[in-house]
Amino acid sequence: MKDQERHIGETIDPISKVSAETSALARKHWAQPSFFNDNLLIDALLKHILSLMPYGMTDYGEVMDVVYQLSGSDEEAWVNAWAALARRLHNRAEEADGKGKHVTAASAYLRASTYWRCALLYFSDFADTRMREYAVASADCYQRYINLSGYPGERIEIPYEGSFLPGYFYRSPHAKGKAPLLIVTPGRDTWAEDTRWVCEGALRRGIHCLTYDGPGQGLALRLNHLTFRPDWEKVVSPLVDFALEKFSEIDASSIGLMGLSFGGYLAPRAAAFDKRITLCVTDPGNISWGRQIIAQLSRFHDHPLDEIPEQMRNLVRDYAWKHGVPNTIKDVVQALQPYDNSSILDNVTCATLVLDGTGEVFHGAKSFHDSLKGPKEYLLFDETSTAQSHCQIGGYATATEYIFDRIAERLGCA
């Protein structure tokens, strides 16, 4: 891989490029209007949920019906609206399943699974029994979907420090002989099932895929009570061990690791220590996640939690829960201090694809790319690509076309 930069969306002809850039500045882009201007997290979550439509995981009318039931940042309104929709589809799926209508049942189970998870995406009452109930319902619906649809996946449990990490192994129907493996690490808020757009891009190009809930994520957090840890190589290396031992169809010399959002920060740490990883994809690149969040919290370090803005208060509670520390700014800041990859970047010797977007909320992908010493490529999505938002939300089809042709080349599937 040559050290190169690519701007996705740019026009090659210089004259056309000037015209396109002028036009881009003069008009609005799809990502600018917001569902809720006063809550950027809810806005991002809703756009992600809508982006899952091409994969049969959501439907526009269902999602928008929930949107019109929401009331600002009211958590109960969020949880109840999504849970009611999930329950309705879950019941429909079971009725169809009982009548032998397996196509209908599989379709409804898949969307019900998504909506059960949606109910938990914006919910900070971590002791509420619905946390476990809805998480189990989501996993159950997704498993039933796989069983009925014939989708080439299977649920797996990766042994991990006296417990296990839940996940899925997807076999590519296009693989010939031993084929590459892509391991996908979700972000702080999404689950293994939510990475389907990534897995689809891999499977269609002859690459097997393993996606999982690591400590602090999805079912690993809500069922097994596992919290985040900074030494992520201790998470990924057991995954590689498990995959190579269990699935003989994997080419051990061609293993990629892709991280989304917070996972984009975690992936290089694993690649620095496990040299079986031959390609690292960071979406977006990030040198120090801890430094960025600590900077946001530093303005409020002398304030009691009940005196800081609601969004920041919820951020502190969420980080405290997922990192297993007391619910204070001081403890969260202390927990985030080790989340800094500055000292290990020289150890990332595998090929690295660094993704970025002009609408990205976490800045620093370019400086991350420039700090790498090994083979690397920087890929920037701009407004005209329609995939400029955080982790290409809203532009998954475009992103897949550009990202996965590169991944296939690097893993030997071109």
XYZ file of C-alpha atoms in Angstrom:
414
model
C 0.000 0.000 0.000
C 1.476 3.311 -1.059
C 1.246 6.274 1.304
C -1.537 8.185 -0.398
C -4.512 10.441 0.198
C -7.826 10.303 -1.601
C -10.645 12.830 -1.499
C -13.914 11.035 -2.278
C -16.367 13.312 -4.048
C -13.840 15.612 -5.709
C -14.136 16.300 -9.436
C -10.995 15.510 -11.424
C -11.340 18.202 -14.097
C -10.001 21.476 -12.555
C -12.676 23.685 -14.130
C -15.498 21.365 -13.142
C -13.959 21.059 -9.704
C -14.105 24.815 -9.099
C -17.714 24.894 -10.276
C -18.639 21.925 -8.097
C -16.992 23.396 -5.014
C -18.734 26.751 -5.515
C -22.064 24.995 -5.940
C -21.439 22.861 -2.858
C -20.865 25.960 -0.739
C -24.066 27.571 -1.997
C -26.495 24.761 -1.291
C -27.581 22.710 1.671
C -26.594 19.070 2.098
C -28.751 16.245 3.370
C -26.973 16.037 6.736
C -27.586 19.678 7.661
C -31.271 19.488 8.656
C -31.709 17.891 12.082
C -34.525 15.916 13.657
C -33.659 17.452 17.029
C -31.349 20.453 16.942
C -31.022 20.473 20.729
C -29.784 16.874 20.950
C -27.048 15.876 18.513
C -26.896 12.306 19.866
C -30.555 11.616 19.115
C -30.150 13.182 15.695
C -27.146 10.960 14.879
C -28.884 7.841 16.195
C -31.965 8.444 14.060
C -29.871 8.969 10.925
C -27.973 5.749 11.659
C -31.245 3.863 12.160
C -32.591 5.141 8.835
C -29.311 4.162 7.159
C -29.988 0.493 7.979
C -32.978 0.409 5.602
C -31.107 -0.967 2.550
C -30.217 -4.033 4.614
C -33.809 -4.785 5.608
C -33.110 -3.852 9.224
C -35.490 -0.866 9.400
C -38.314 0.614 7.332
C -38.806 4.318 6.671
C -42.434 4.562 7.724
C -41.806 2.683 10.963
C -38.849 4.865 11.911
C -40.592 8.134 11.070
C -43.669 7.067 13.005
C -41.435 6.779 16.073
C -39.813 10.143 15.341
C -43.189 11.856 15.548
C -43.820 10.261 18.945
C -40.601 11.546 20.492
C -40.500 14.507 22.825
C -37.094 16.159 22.733
C -34.637 14.340 24.966
C -37.280 12.475 27.014
C -35.746 9.014 27.532
C -39.011 7.300 28.463
C -40.656 8.550 25.285
C -37.706 7.136 23.304
C -37.693 3.750 25.047
C -41.462 3.272 24.970
C -41.880 4.247 21.320
C -39.194 1.870 20.048
C -40.247 -0.951 22.383
C -43.874 -0.705 21.249
C -42.786 -0.940 17.610
C -40.418 -3.827 18.348
C -43.110 -5.718 20.243
C -45.614 -5.252 17.429
C -43.189 -6.656 14.848
C -42.016 -9.399 17.197
C -45.625 -10.571 17.610
C -46.203 -10.382 13.854
C -43.099 -12.474 13.232
C -44.126 -15.140 15.732
C -47.613 -15.353 14.223
C -46.191 -15.741 10.708
C -43.625 -18.251 11.950
C -46.369 -20.329 13.529
C -48.222 -20.441 10.214
C -45.126 -21.476 8.287
C -44.815 -18.085 6.582
C -41.050 -18.048 6.977
C -40.204 -15.225 4.575
C -42.553 -12.847 6.362
C -41.404 -14.070 9.761
C -37.715 -13.600 8.946
C -38.278 -10.069 7.658
C -40.262 -9.024 10.720
C -37.830 -10.690 13.131
C -34.938 -8.749 11.598
C -36.607 -5.365 12.046
C -37.902 -6.277 15.503
C -34.345 -7.128 16.507
C -33.170 -3.681 15.394
C -35.961 -1.844 17.182
C -35.380 -3.692 20.477
C -31.785 -2.454 20.318
C -32.937 1.031 19.344
C -34.888 1.237 22.579
C -31.614 0.845 24.486
C -29.489 3.239 22.428
C -30.685 6.264 24.402
C -31.468 4.925 27.881
C -29.454 5.788 30.989
C -31.362 3.859 33.678
C -28.792 1.084 33.700
C -30.420 -0.845 36.561
C -33.804 -0.981 34.819
C -34.879 -4.576 34.072
C -35.719 -3.520 30.506
C -31.975 -3.294 29.775
C -31.619 -7.059 29.948
C -35.123 -7.891 28.699
C -34.832 -5.888 25.483
C -31.233 -6.955 24.856
C -32.213 -10.629 25.077
C -35.266 -10.036 22.865
C -33.087 -8.371 20.218
C -30.582 -11.236 20.151
C -33.382 -13.806 20.032
C -35.106 -12.082 17.104
C -31.846 -11.795 15.184
C -31.098 -15.492 15.706
C -34.564 -16.435 14.488
C -34.036 -14.243 11.431
C -30.795 -16.069 10.592
C -32.423 -19.475 11.098
C -35.405 -18.695 8.873
C -33.730 -16.630 6.155
C -30.703 -18.786 5.483
C -28.426 -15.769 5.859
C -24.855 -17.176 5.984
C -24.156 -16.422 9.627
C -23.976 -18.155 12.956
C -23.979 -16.888 16.497
C -20.702 -17.466 18.364
C -19.467 -17.108 21.932
C -15.755 -16.297 22.184
C -14.153 -17.440 25.463
C -12.911 -14.389 27.344
C -11.412 -14.260 30.835
C -13.878 -16.614 32.512
C -16.814 -15.244 30.508
C -17.503 -14.845 26.784
C -17.920 -12.229 24.081
C -21.053 -12.663 21.928
C -20.784 -12.231 18.196
C -21.431 -13.620 14.727
C -19.351 -15.369 12.116
C -20.535 -14.759 8.561
C -19.288 -17.070 5.784
C -18.943 -15.433 2.418
C -20.839 -17.393 -0.242
C -18.389 -15.913 -2.761
C -15.235 -17.230 -1.063
C -13.103 -19.723 -2.966
C -11.004 -22.054 -0.847
C -9.413 -20.432 2.169
C -10.440 -16.783 2.256
C -9.554 -13.640 4.202
C -11.245 -12.682 7.460
C -12.397 -9.196 8.470
C -12.972 -8.653 12.192
C -15.332 -5.735 12.881
C -15.279 -3.750 16.136
C -18.428 -1.635 16.741
C -18.464 1.734 18.498
C -19.497 2.771 21.995
C -23.214 2.872 21.245
C -23.786 0.356 18.448
C -23.877 -3.440 18.636
C -22.407 -6.274 16.578
C -25.670 -6.613 14.636
C -25.539 -2.947 13.629
C -22.392 -3.496 11.542
C -24.304 -5.382 8.836
C -23.477 -2.739 6.198
C -19.800 -3.473 6.797
C -20.288 -7.228 6.768
C -22.293 -7.059 3.533
C -19.424 -5.206 1.867
C -17.013 -7.928 2.929
C -19.172 -10.955 2.134
C -19.938 -9.818 -1.408
C -16.216 -9.627 -2.120
C -15.339 -13.100 -0.877
C -14.242 -12.072 2.630
C -15.501 -13.876 5.728
C -16.565 -11.613 8.567
C -16.540 -11.812 12.359
C -18.298 -9.105 14.341
C -18.615 -9.026 18.108
C -19.645 -7.145 21.225
C -16.473 -6.392 23.150
C -16.285 -5.324 26.799
C -18.394 -2.184 27.241
C -20.540 -2.966 24.182
C -23.913 -4.559 23.427
C -24.667 -7.849 25.141
C -21.168 -8.147 26.637
C -21.998 -5.109 28.776
C -25.684 -5.682 29.428
C -25.633 -9.437 30.059
C -22.064 -10.252 31.077
C -21.332 -6.909 32.797
C -17.990 -6.537 31.004
C -16.675 -2.968 30.767
C -14.213 -1.236 28.443
C -10.468 -1.671 28.839
C -7.648 0.317 27.176
C -5.442 -2.685 26.274
C -7.738 -3.808 23.453
C -5.211 -6.316 22.149
C -6.322 -8.483 25.105
C -9.768 -8.492 23.475
C -8.860 -8.959 19.803
C -6.132 -11.589 20.164
C -8.533 -14.118 21.760
C -10.899 -13.441 18.846
C -8.178 -14.294 16.330
C -7.237 -17.422 18.308
C -10.877 -18.523 18.403
C -11.535 -17.854 14.720
C -8.440 -19.671 13.463
C -9.133 -22.689 15.659
C -12.853 -22.965 14.848
C -13.137 -21.956 11.187
C -10.816 -23.810 8.831
C -12.012 -21.751 5.849
C -10.068 -18.696 7.057
C -6.759 -17.760 5.408
C -4.559 -17.082 8.452
C -2.211 -14.927 6.366
C -4.965 -12.451 5.455
C -6.732 -10.996 8.492
C -8.182 -7.489 8.578
C -9.441 -5.538 11.582
C -11.923 -2.673 11.136
C -13.079 -0.370 13.928
C -16.032 2.031 13.808
C -16.266 5.215 15.906
C -14.710 4.353 19.294
C -13.778 1.049 17.680
C -11.740 3.097 15.192
C -9.599 4.247 18.104
C -9.368 0.740 19.617
C -8.385 -1.142 16.437
C -4.850 0.307 16.002
C -4.010 -0.622 19.596
C -4.787 -4.267 18.796
C -2.923 -4.115 15.474
C 0.167 -2.753 17.212
C 0.484 -5.880 19.361
C -0.991 -8.706 17.278
C 1.046 -9.075 14.101
C -1.383 -11.605 12.633
C -3.464 -8.580 11.621
C -2.379 -7.643 8.106
C -4.759 -4.710 7.522
C -6.177 -2.174 9.977
C -9.117 0.057 9.001
C -9.922 2.975 11.314
C -13.230 4.784 10.878
C -12.307 7.505 11.748
C -8.651 7.552 12.705
C -7.964 8.827 16.213
C -4.761 9.134 18.235
C -6.298 9.831 21.637
C -9.986 9.280 22.319
C -9.435 9.990 26.011
C -7.852 13.371 25.322
C -10.817 14.508 23.206
C -13.491 13.518 25.741
C -11.488 14.857 28.682
C -11.263 18.219 26.893
C -15.065 18.308 26.688
C -15.411 17.499 30.390
C -12.687 19.852 31.622
C -15.041 22.864 31.483
C -17.221 21.264 34.141
C -14.716 19.589 36.474
C -15.625 21.896 39.392
C -19.385 21.530 38.932
C -21.718 18.983 40.565
C -23.343 16.675 38.032
C -26.797 18.135 38.564
C -25.520 21.596 37.593
C -24.016 20.747 34.203
C -25.964 20.615 30.880
C -28.160 17.548 30.423
C -26.221 16.186 27.435
C -22.922 16.386 29.337
C -24.513 14.834 32.417
C -25.746 11.918 30.327
C -22.300 11.609 28.729
C -20.663 11.277 32.156
C -23.199 8.671 33.283
C -22.760 6.676 30.082
C -18.953 6.668 30.316
C -19.049 5.778 34.013
C -21.310 2.796 33.311
C -19.421 1.492 30.290
C -16.023 1.903 31.954
C -17.114 0.533 35.315
C -16.262 3.568 37.463
C -18.226 5.797 39.890
C -20.551 8.354 38.351
C -18.380 11.456 38.763
C -16.481 13.657 36.326
C -13.253 13.015 38.229
C -13.573 9.232 37.985
C -14.540 9.308 34.310
C -11.578 11.558 33.487
C -9.248 9.205 35.355
C -10.680 6.189 33.513
C -10.142 7.885 30.143
C -6.501 8.855 30.721
C -5.091 5.532 29.367
C -7.070 5.796 26.107
C -4.180 7.350 24.215
C -2.328 5.539 21.422
C 0.495 8.083 21.045
C 3.149 5.773 22.463
C 2.284 2.706 20.358
C 1.701 4.168 16.887
C 5.202 3.209 15.724
C 4.267 -0.416 16.432
C 1.417 -0.324 13.888
C 3.372 -1.860 11.022
C 0.534 -3.428 9.028
C -1.175 -1.616 6.143
C -3.640 0.922 7.542
C -6.635 2.542 5.854
C -7.643 5.750 7.653
C -11.175 7.019 6.992
C -12.426 10.552 7.554
C -15.279 12.867 6.552
C -15.773 16.591 6.240
C -18.801 16.198 8.535
C -16.974 14.015 11.040
C -17.632 14.974 14.688
C -14.358 13.476 15.936
C -11.440 15.353 14.430
C -7.897 14.072 14.138
C -7.949 11.355 11.464
C -5.468 13.239 9.290
C -2.985 13.744 12.125
C -3.411 10.060 13.030
C -2.609 9.092 9.433
C 0.429 11.377 9.322
C 1.781 9.868 12.552
C 1.839 6.323 11.175
C 5.174 5.004 9.933
C 3.912 1.938 8.080
C 2.071 1.662 4.738
C -1.076 3.761 4.874
C -3.862 5.486 2.951
C -6.079 8.406 3.959
C -9.611 8.440 2.530
C -11.706 11.597 2.983
C -15.437 11.676 2.166
C -16.747 15.169 1.377
C -20.255 16.624 1.078
C -20.700 15.694 -2.563
C -20.064 12.045 -1.715
C -23.080 12.154 0.688
C -21.009 9.981 3.059
C -19.317 12.825 4.930
C -20.922 12.228 8.328
C -19.557 10.289 11.307
C -18.686 6.740 10.154
C -20.435 7.478 6.828
C -23.909 7.520 8.417
C -26.440 8.065 5.641
C -23.965 7.071 2.940
C -23.297 3.414 3.650
C -23.744 2.345 0.006
C -21.243 4.930 -1.248
C -18.858 4.145 1.590
C -19.001 0.427 0.882
C -18.072 0.923 -2.764
C -14.951 2.912 -1.969
C -13.859 1.252 1.270
C -14.345 -2.385 0.357
C -12.708 -2.345 -3.035
C -9.616 -1.190 -1.139
C -10.052 -3.792 1.596
C -10.469 -6.544 -1.001
C -7.245 -5.442 -2.746
C -5.284 -5.344 0.517
C -6.579 -8.761 1.606
C -5.937 -10.372 -1.754
C -9.521 -10.643 -3.060
C -9.369 -8.127 -5.908
